[in-house]
Amino acid sequence: MGGDYNLHSRQWDTLFPTTSSQSNLAKVDALHGALGHNLISPPDVVTHMPDNINLRGSVIDLVWADADLTTSINIRGQARGLSDHAILDVKLQTPPWSLLGTPSITKGSDDEINLLAELAQSLSDILPSEEYPPSDLFGLYPIPYDPTTTLETATRLYQAYQDAWTSHAQPK
């Protein structure tokens, strides 16, 4: 993930004072921490060269990547054309399957039939077996709502679909 973050921090620009709010910097750290990203932008390599000659350049264009990926970045300040931002060339390692094509399932194939059968079994294992009156769809008989149970159920459904997809999808 990369772009013009327009944030100043000593983490990536040790020469420029930290003028961004600590809450904004904390949000960026929290976001990328949650995504498992590392900052791959090199510190102190200027990416913003203001047209106003009274202002100094700074590092505000940043790139983060998954911590487990091999990456490289090249900051090309002289190749920016009419922009006041450097071009950031980023190379990311791609998973081996990406060379084969995106995994998919052909409609009507045995893989599709097996995927659907596995999903049906998973759904019957995960979802409650009692049936609610059709009028529940209109809220006449409210179904008890428990955020914890709902999140757990959604997580289990997502995992069931992901597992079924992974076991039956093939690269094109």
PDB file of C-alpha atoms in Angstrom:
ATOM      1  CA  MET A   1       0.000   0.000   0.000  1.00  0.00           C
ATOM      2  CA  GLY A   2       1.486   3.312  -0.928  1.00  0.00           C
ATOM      3  CA  GLY A   3       0.772   6.898  -1.722  1.00  0.00           C
ATOM      4  CA  ASP A   4       1.033  10.507  -0.630  1.00  0.00           C
ATOM      5  CA  TYR A   5       0.367  10.187   3.088  1.00  0.00           C
ATOM      6  CA  ASN A   6       1.181  13.862   3.647  1.00  0.00           C
ATOM      7  CA  LEU A   7       2.414  13.046   7.162  1.00  0.00           C
ATOM      8  CA  HIS A   8       5.698  14.149   8.693  1.00  0.00           C
ATOM      9  CA  SER A   9       7.370  11.789  11.132  1.00  0.00           C
ATOM     10  CA  ARG A  10      10.920  11.184  12.310  1.00  0.00           C
ATOM     11  CA  GLN A  11      10.258   7.511  11.566  1.00  0.00           C
ATOM     12  CA  TRP A  12      10.770   8.193   7.835  1.00  0.00           C
ATOM     13  CA  ASP A  13      12.213  11.725   7.761  1.00  0.00           C
ATOM     14  CA  THR A  14      14.724  12.306  10.546  1.00  0.00           C
ATOM     15  CA  LEU A  15      15.641  15.737   9.189  1.00  0.00           C
ATOM     16  CA  PHE A  16      12.124  17.205   9.086  1.00  0.00           C
ATOM     17  CA  PRO A  17      10.294  18.081  12.306  1.00  0.00           C
ATOM     18  CA  THR A  18       7.331  15.892  13.204  1.00  0.00           C
ATOM     19  CA  THR A  19       4.495  18.285  12.461  1.00  0.00           C
ATOM     20  CA  SER A  20       1.716  15.741  11.981  1.00  0.00           C
ATOM     21  CA  SER A  21      -0.632  14.989  14.839  1.00  0.00           C
ATOM     22  CA  GLN A  22       0.300  12.021  16.995  1.00  0.00           C
ATOM     23  CA  SER A  23      -3.214  10.621  16.548  1.00  0.00           C
ATOM     24  CA  ASN A  24      -2.846  10.560  12.746  1.00  0.00           C
ATOM     25  CA  LEU A  25       0.565   8.919  13.004  1.00  0.00           C
ATOM     26  CA  ALA A  26      -0.845   6.385  15.475  1.00  0.00           C
ATOM     27  CA  LYS A  27      -3.702   5.592  13.058  1.00  0.00           C
ATOM     28  CA  VAL A  28      -1.240   4.905  10.241  1.00  0.00           C
ATOM     29  CA  ASP A  29       0.887   2.715  12.527  1.00  0.00           C
ATOM     30  CA  ALA A  30      -2.194   0.834  13.743  1.00  0.00           C
ATOM     31  CA  LEU A  31      -3.529   0.312  10.216  1.00  0.00           C
ATOM     32  CA  HIS A  32      -0.305  -1.049   8.802  1.00  0.00           C
ATOM     33  CA  GLY A  33       0.411  -3.043  11.949  1.00  0.00           C
ATOM     34  CA  ALA A  34      -2.993  -4.718  11.654  1.00  0.00           C
ATOM     35  CA  LEU A  35      -2.331  -5.483   7.985  1.00  0.00           C
ATOM     36  CA  GLY A  36       1.081  -6.989   8.781  1.00  0.00           C
ATOM     37  CA  HIS A  37       2.928  -4.349   6.775  1.00  0.00           C
ATOM     38  CA  ASN A  38       6.442  -3.021   7.128  1.00  0.00           C
ATOM     39  CA  LEU A  39       7.500   0.391   5.868  1.00  0.00           C
ATOM     40  CA  ILE A  40       9.729  -0.220   2.850  1.00  0.00           C
ATOM     41  CA  SER A  41      10.325   3.434   1.960  1.00  0.00           C
ATOM     42  CA  PRO A  42      13.908   4.310   2.825  1.00  0.00           C
ATOM     43  CA  PRO A  43      14.252   6.981   5.524  1.00  0.00           C
ATOM     44  CA  ASP A  44      15.396  10.472   4.548  1.00  0.00           C
ATOM     45  CA  VAL A  45      15.005   9.981   0.771  1.00  0.00           C
ATOM     46  CA  VAL A  46      13.005  13.045  -0.310  1.00  0.00           C
ATOM     47  CA  THR A  47       9.825  12.262  -2.252  1.00  0.00           C
ATOM     48  CA  HIS A  48       8.133  15.686  -2.252  1.00  0.00           C
ATOM     49  CA  MET A  49       9.968  18.595  -3.867  1.00  0.00           C
ATOM     50  CA  PRO A  50       7.798  21.712  -3.436  1.00  0.00           C
ATOM     51  CA  ASP A  51       7.593  24.161  -6.323  1.00  0.00           C
ATOM     52  CA  ASN A  52       7.971  26.941  -3.744  1.00  0.00           C
ATOM     53  CA  ILE A  53      11.754  27.298  -3.399  1.00  0.00           C
ATOM     54  CA  ASN A  54      11.313  28.647   0.145  1.00  0.00           C
ATOM     55  CA  LEU A  55      10.093  25.219   1.289  1.00  0.00           C
ATOM     56  CA  ARG A  56      12.351  22.227   1.737  1.00  0.00           C
ATOM     57  CA  GLY A  57      11.695  18.770   0.360  1.00  0.00           C
ATOM     58  CA  SER A  58      10.324  16.084   2.622  1.00  0.00           C
ATOM     59  CA  VAL A  59       9.388  12.422   2.788  1.00  0.00           C
ATOM     60  CA  ILE A  60       5.594  12.096   2.568  1.00  0.00           C
ATOM     61  CA  ASP A  61       5.147   9.514  -0.203  1.00  0.00           C
ATOM     62  CA  LEU A  62       5.366   6.177   1.547  1.00  0.00           C
ATOM     63  CA  VAL A  63       5.082   2.488   0.695  1.00  0.00           C
ATOM     64  CA  TRP A  64       4.269  -0.376   3.052  1.00  0.00           C
ATOM     65  CA  ALA A  65       4.231  -4.065   2.122  1.00  0.00           C
ATOM     66  CA  ASP A  66       3.503  -7.401   3.749  1.00  0.00           C
ATOM     67  CA  ALA A  67       6.308  -8.234   6.140  1.00  0.00           C
ATOM     68  CA  ASP A  68       6.830 -11.656   4.550  1.00  0.00           C
ATOM     69  CA  LEU A  69       7.330 -10.336   0.994  1.00  0.00           C
ATOM     70  CA  THR A  70      10.659  -9.600  -0.617  1.00  0.00           C
ATOM     71  CA  THR A  71      10.507  -6.017  -1.843  1.00  0.00           C
ATOM     72  CA  SER A  72      12.629  -3.304  -3.374  1.00  0.00           C
ATOM     73  CA  ILE A  73      11.958   0.372  -3.916  1.00  0.00           C
ATOM     74  CA  ASN A  74      13.650   2.985  -6.074  1.00  0.00           C
ATOM     75  CA  ILE A  75      12.859   6.692  -5.551  1.00  0.00           C
ATOM     76  CA  ARG A  76      13.281   8.619  -8.826  1.00  0.00           C
ATOM     77  CA  GLY A  77      13.140  12.311  -7.980  1.00  0.00           C
ATOM     78  CA  GLN A  78      14.600  13.486 -11.277  1.00  0.00           C
ATOM     79  CA  ALA A  79      12.031  11.575 -13.361  1.00  0.00           C
ATOM     80  CA  ARG A  80       8.991  13.312 -11.902  1.00  0.00           C
ATOM     81  CA  GLY A  81       8.164  15.466 -14.918  1.00  0.00           C
ATOM     82  CA  LEU A  82       5.874  18.367 -13.965  1.00  0.00           C
ATOM     83  CA  SER A  83       4.860  16.789 -10.655  1.00  0.00           C
ATOM     84  CA  ASP A  84       6.318  17.879  -7.329  1.00  0.00           C
ATOM     85  CA  HIS A  85       6.459  14.235  -6.225  1.00  0.00           C
ATOM     86  CA  ALA A  86       9.093  11.646  -7.036  1.00  0.00           C
ATOM     87  CA  ILE A  87       8.231   8.479  -8.908  1.00  0.00           C
ATOM     88  CA  LEU A  88       8.363   5.456  -6.616  1.00  0.00           C
ATOM     89  CA  ASP A  89       9.233   2.218  -8.412  1.00  0.00           C
ATOM     90  CA  VAL A  90       8.279  -0.724  -6.220  1.00  0.00           C
ATOM     91  CA  LYS A  91       8.937  -4.393  -6.886  1.00  0.00           C
ATOM     92  CA  LEU A  92       7.039  -6.957  -4.840  1.00  0.00           C
ATOM     93  CA  GLN A  93       7.580 -10.683  -4.721  1.00  0.00           C
ATOM     94  CA  THR A  94       4.567 -12.508  -6.112  1.00  0.00           C
ATOM     95  CA  PRO A  95       3.330 -15.905  -4.977  1.00  0.00           C
ATOM     96  CA  PRO A  96       4.254 -18.831  -7.274  1.00  0.00           C
ATOM     97  CA  TRP A  97       0.623 -19.412  -8.292  1.00  0.00           C
ATOM     98  CA  SER A  98       0.489 -15.911  -9.792  1.00  0.00           C
ATOM     99  CA  LEU A  99       2.719 -17.115 -12.613  1.00  0.00           C
ATOM    100  CA  LEU A 100       0.196 -19.856 -13.372  1.00  0.00           C
ATOM    101  CA  GLY A 101      -2.853 -17.622 -13.256  1.00  0.00           C
ATOM    102  CA  THR A 102      -5.549 -16.762 -10.791  1.00  0.00           C
ATOM    103  CA  PRO A 103      -7.172 -19.784  -9.156  1.00  0.00           C
ATOM    104  CA  SER A 104     -10.686 -20.357 -10.464  1.00  0.00           C
ATOM    105  CA  ILE A 105     -13.386 -22.992 -10.681  1.00  0.00           C
ATOM    106  CA  THR A 106     -14.999 -23.862 -13.996  1.00  0.00           C
ATOM    107  CA  LYS A 107     -18.801 -23.719 -13.961  1.00  0.00           C
ATOM    108  CA  GLY A 108     -20.298 -27.205 -14.003  1.00  0.00           C
ATOM    109  CA  SER A 109     -16.975 -28.922 -13.260  1.00  0.00           C
ATOM    110  CA  ASP A 110     -16.352 -31.598 -10.638  1.00  0.00           C
ATOM    111  CA  ASP A 111     -14.441 -28.943  -8.696  1.00  0.00           C
ATOM    112  CA  GLU A 112     -17.570 -26.757  -8.580  1.00  0.00           C
ATOM    113  CA  ILE A 113     -19.778 -29.667  -7.503  1.00  0.00           C
ATOM    114  CA  ASN A 114     -17.296 -30.650  -4.777  1.00  0.00           C
ATOM    115  CA  LEU A 115     -16.947 -27.034  -3.626  1.00  0.00           C
ATOM    116  CA  LEU A 116     -20.722 -26.673  -3.287  1.00  0.00           C
ATOM    117  CA  ALA A 117     -21.030 -30.002  -1.459  1.00  0.00           C
ATOM    118  CA  GLU A 118     -18.273 -29.018   0.964  1.00  0.00           C
ATOM    119  CA  LEU A 119     -19.889 -25.614   1.541  1.00  0.00           C
ATOM    120  CA  ALA A 120     -23.306 -27.194   2.139  1.00  0.00           C
ATOM    121  CA  GLN A 121     -21.806 -29.518   4.742  1.00  0.00           C
ATOM    122  CA  SER A 122     -19.919 -26.647   6.396  1.00  0.00           C
ATOM    123  CA  LEU A 123     -23.047 -24.486   6.496  1.00  0.00           C
ATOM    124  CA  SER A 124     -25.073 -27.240   8.137  1.00  0.00           C
ATOM    125  CA  ASP A 125     -22.309 -27.649  10.741  1.00  0.00           C
ATOM    126  CA  ILE A 126     -22.069 -23.911  11.459  1.00  0.00           C
ATOM    127  CA  LEU A 127     -25.574 -22.454  11.242  1.00  0.00           C
ATOM    128  CA  PRO A 128     -28.285 -23.097  13.839  1.00  0.00           C
ATOM    129  CA  SER A 129     -30.616 -25.925  12.870  1.00  0.00           C
ATOM    130  CA  GLU A 130     -33.848 -24.413  14.199  1.00  0.00           C
ATOM    131  CA  GLU A 131     -35.973 -22.661  11.630  1.00  0.00           C
ATOM    132  CA  TYR A 132     -37.516 -19.289  12.258  1.00  0.00           C
ATOM    133  CA  PRO A 133     -41.003 -18.386  11.020  1.00  0.00           C
ATOM    134  CA  PRO A 134     -40.881 -16.731   7.577  1.00  0.00           C
ATOM    135  CA  SER A 135     -42.348 -13.605   9.173  1.00  0.00           C
ATOM    136  CA  ASP A 136     -39.009 -13.105  10.925  1.00  0.00           C
ATOM    137  CA  LEU A 137     -37.818 -11.690   7.652  1.00  0.00           C
ATOM    138  CA  PHE A 138     -40.061  -8.732   8.395  1.00  0.00           C
ATOM    139  CA  GLY A 139     -39.009  -8.390  12.035  1.00  0.00           C
ATOM    140  CA  LEU A 140     -42.272  -9.579  13.579  1.00  0.00           C
ATOM    141  CA  TYR A 141     -40.502 -12.210  15.682  1.00  0.00           C
ATOM    142  CA  PRO A 142     -37.101 -10.703  16.460  1.00  0.00           C
ATOM    143  CA  ILE A 143     -34.209 -13.123  16.413  1.00  0.00           C
ATOM    144  CA  PRO A 144     -31.948 -12.559  19.443  1.00  0.00           C
ATOM    145  CA  TYR A 145     -28.814 -10.700  18.364  1.00  0.00           C
ATOM    146  CA  ASP A 146     -25.531 -11.410  20.080  1.00  0.00           C
ATOM    147  CA  PRO A 147     -22.562  -9.536  18.547  1.00  0.00           C
ATOM    148  CA  THR A 148     -20.049 -12.110  19.805  1.00  0.00           C
ATOM    149  CA  THR A 149     -21.970 -15.055  18.371  1.00  0.00           C
ATOM    150  CA  THR A 150     -22.583 -13.186  15.125  1.00  0.00           C
ATOM    151  CA  LEU A 151     -18.875 -12.394  14.718  1.00  0.00           C
ATOM    152  CA  GLU A 152     -17.878 -15.972  15.543  1.00  0.00           C
ATOM    153  CA  THR A 153     -20.416 -17.326  13.043  1.00  0.00           C
ATOM    154  CA  ALA A 154     -19.297 -14.903  10.323  1.00  0.00           C
ATOM    155  CA  THR A 155     -15.660 -15.846  10.955  1.00  0.00           C
ATOM    156  CA  ARG A 156     -16.462 -19.557  10.760  1.00  0.00           C
ATOM    157  CA  LEU A 157     -18.452 -19.046   7.526  1.00  0.00           C
ATOM    158  CA  TYR A 158     -15.605 -17.065   5.970  1.00  0.00           C
ATOM    159  CA  GLN A 159     -13.069 -19.721   6.984  1.00  0.00           C
ATOM    160  CA  ALA A 160     -15.288 -22.509   5.611  1.00  0.00           C
ATOM    161  CA  TYR A 161     -15.573 -20.739   2.252  1.00  0.00           C
ATOM    162  CA  GLN A 162     -11.855 -19.971   2.149  1.00  0.00           C
ATOM    163  CA  ASP A 163     -10.963 -23.592   2.955  1.00  0.00           C
ATOM    164  CA  ALA A 164     -13.368 -24.955   0.332  1.00  0.00           C
ATOM    165  CA  TRP A 165     -12.124 -22.515  -2.305  1.00  0.00           C
ATOM    166  CA  THR A 166      -8.465 -23.275  -1.586  1.00  0.00           C
ATOM    167  CA  SER A 167      -9.013 -27.017  -1.824  1.00  0.00           C
ATOM    168  CA  HIS A 168     -10.981 -26.925  -5.113  1.00  0.00           C
ATOM    169  CA  ALA A 169      -9.821 -23.872  -7.126  1.00  0.00           C
ATOM    170  CA  GLN A 170      -7.081 -24.406  -9.691  1.00  0.00           C
ATOM    171  CA  PRO A 171      -4.851 -21.867 -11.469  1.00  0.00           C
ATOM    172  CA  LYS A 172      -5.966 -21.107 -15.026  1.00  0.00           C
TER     173      LYS A 172
END
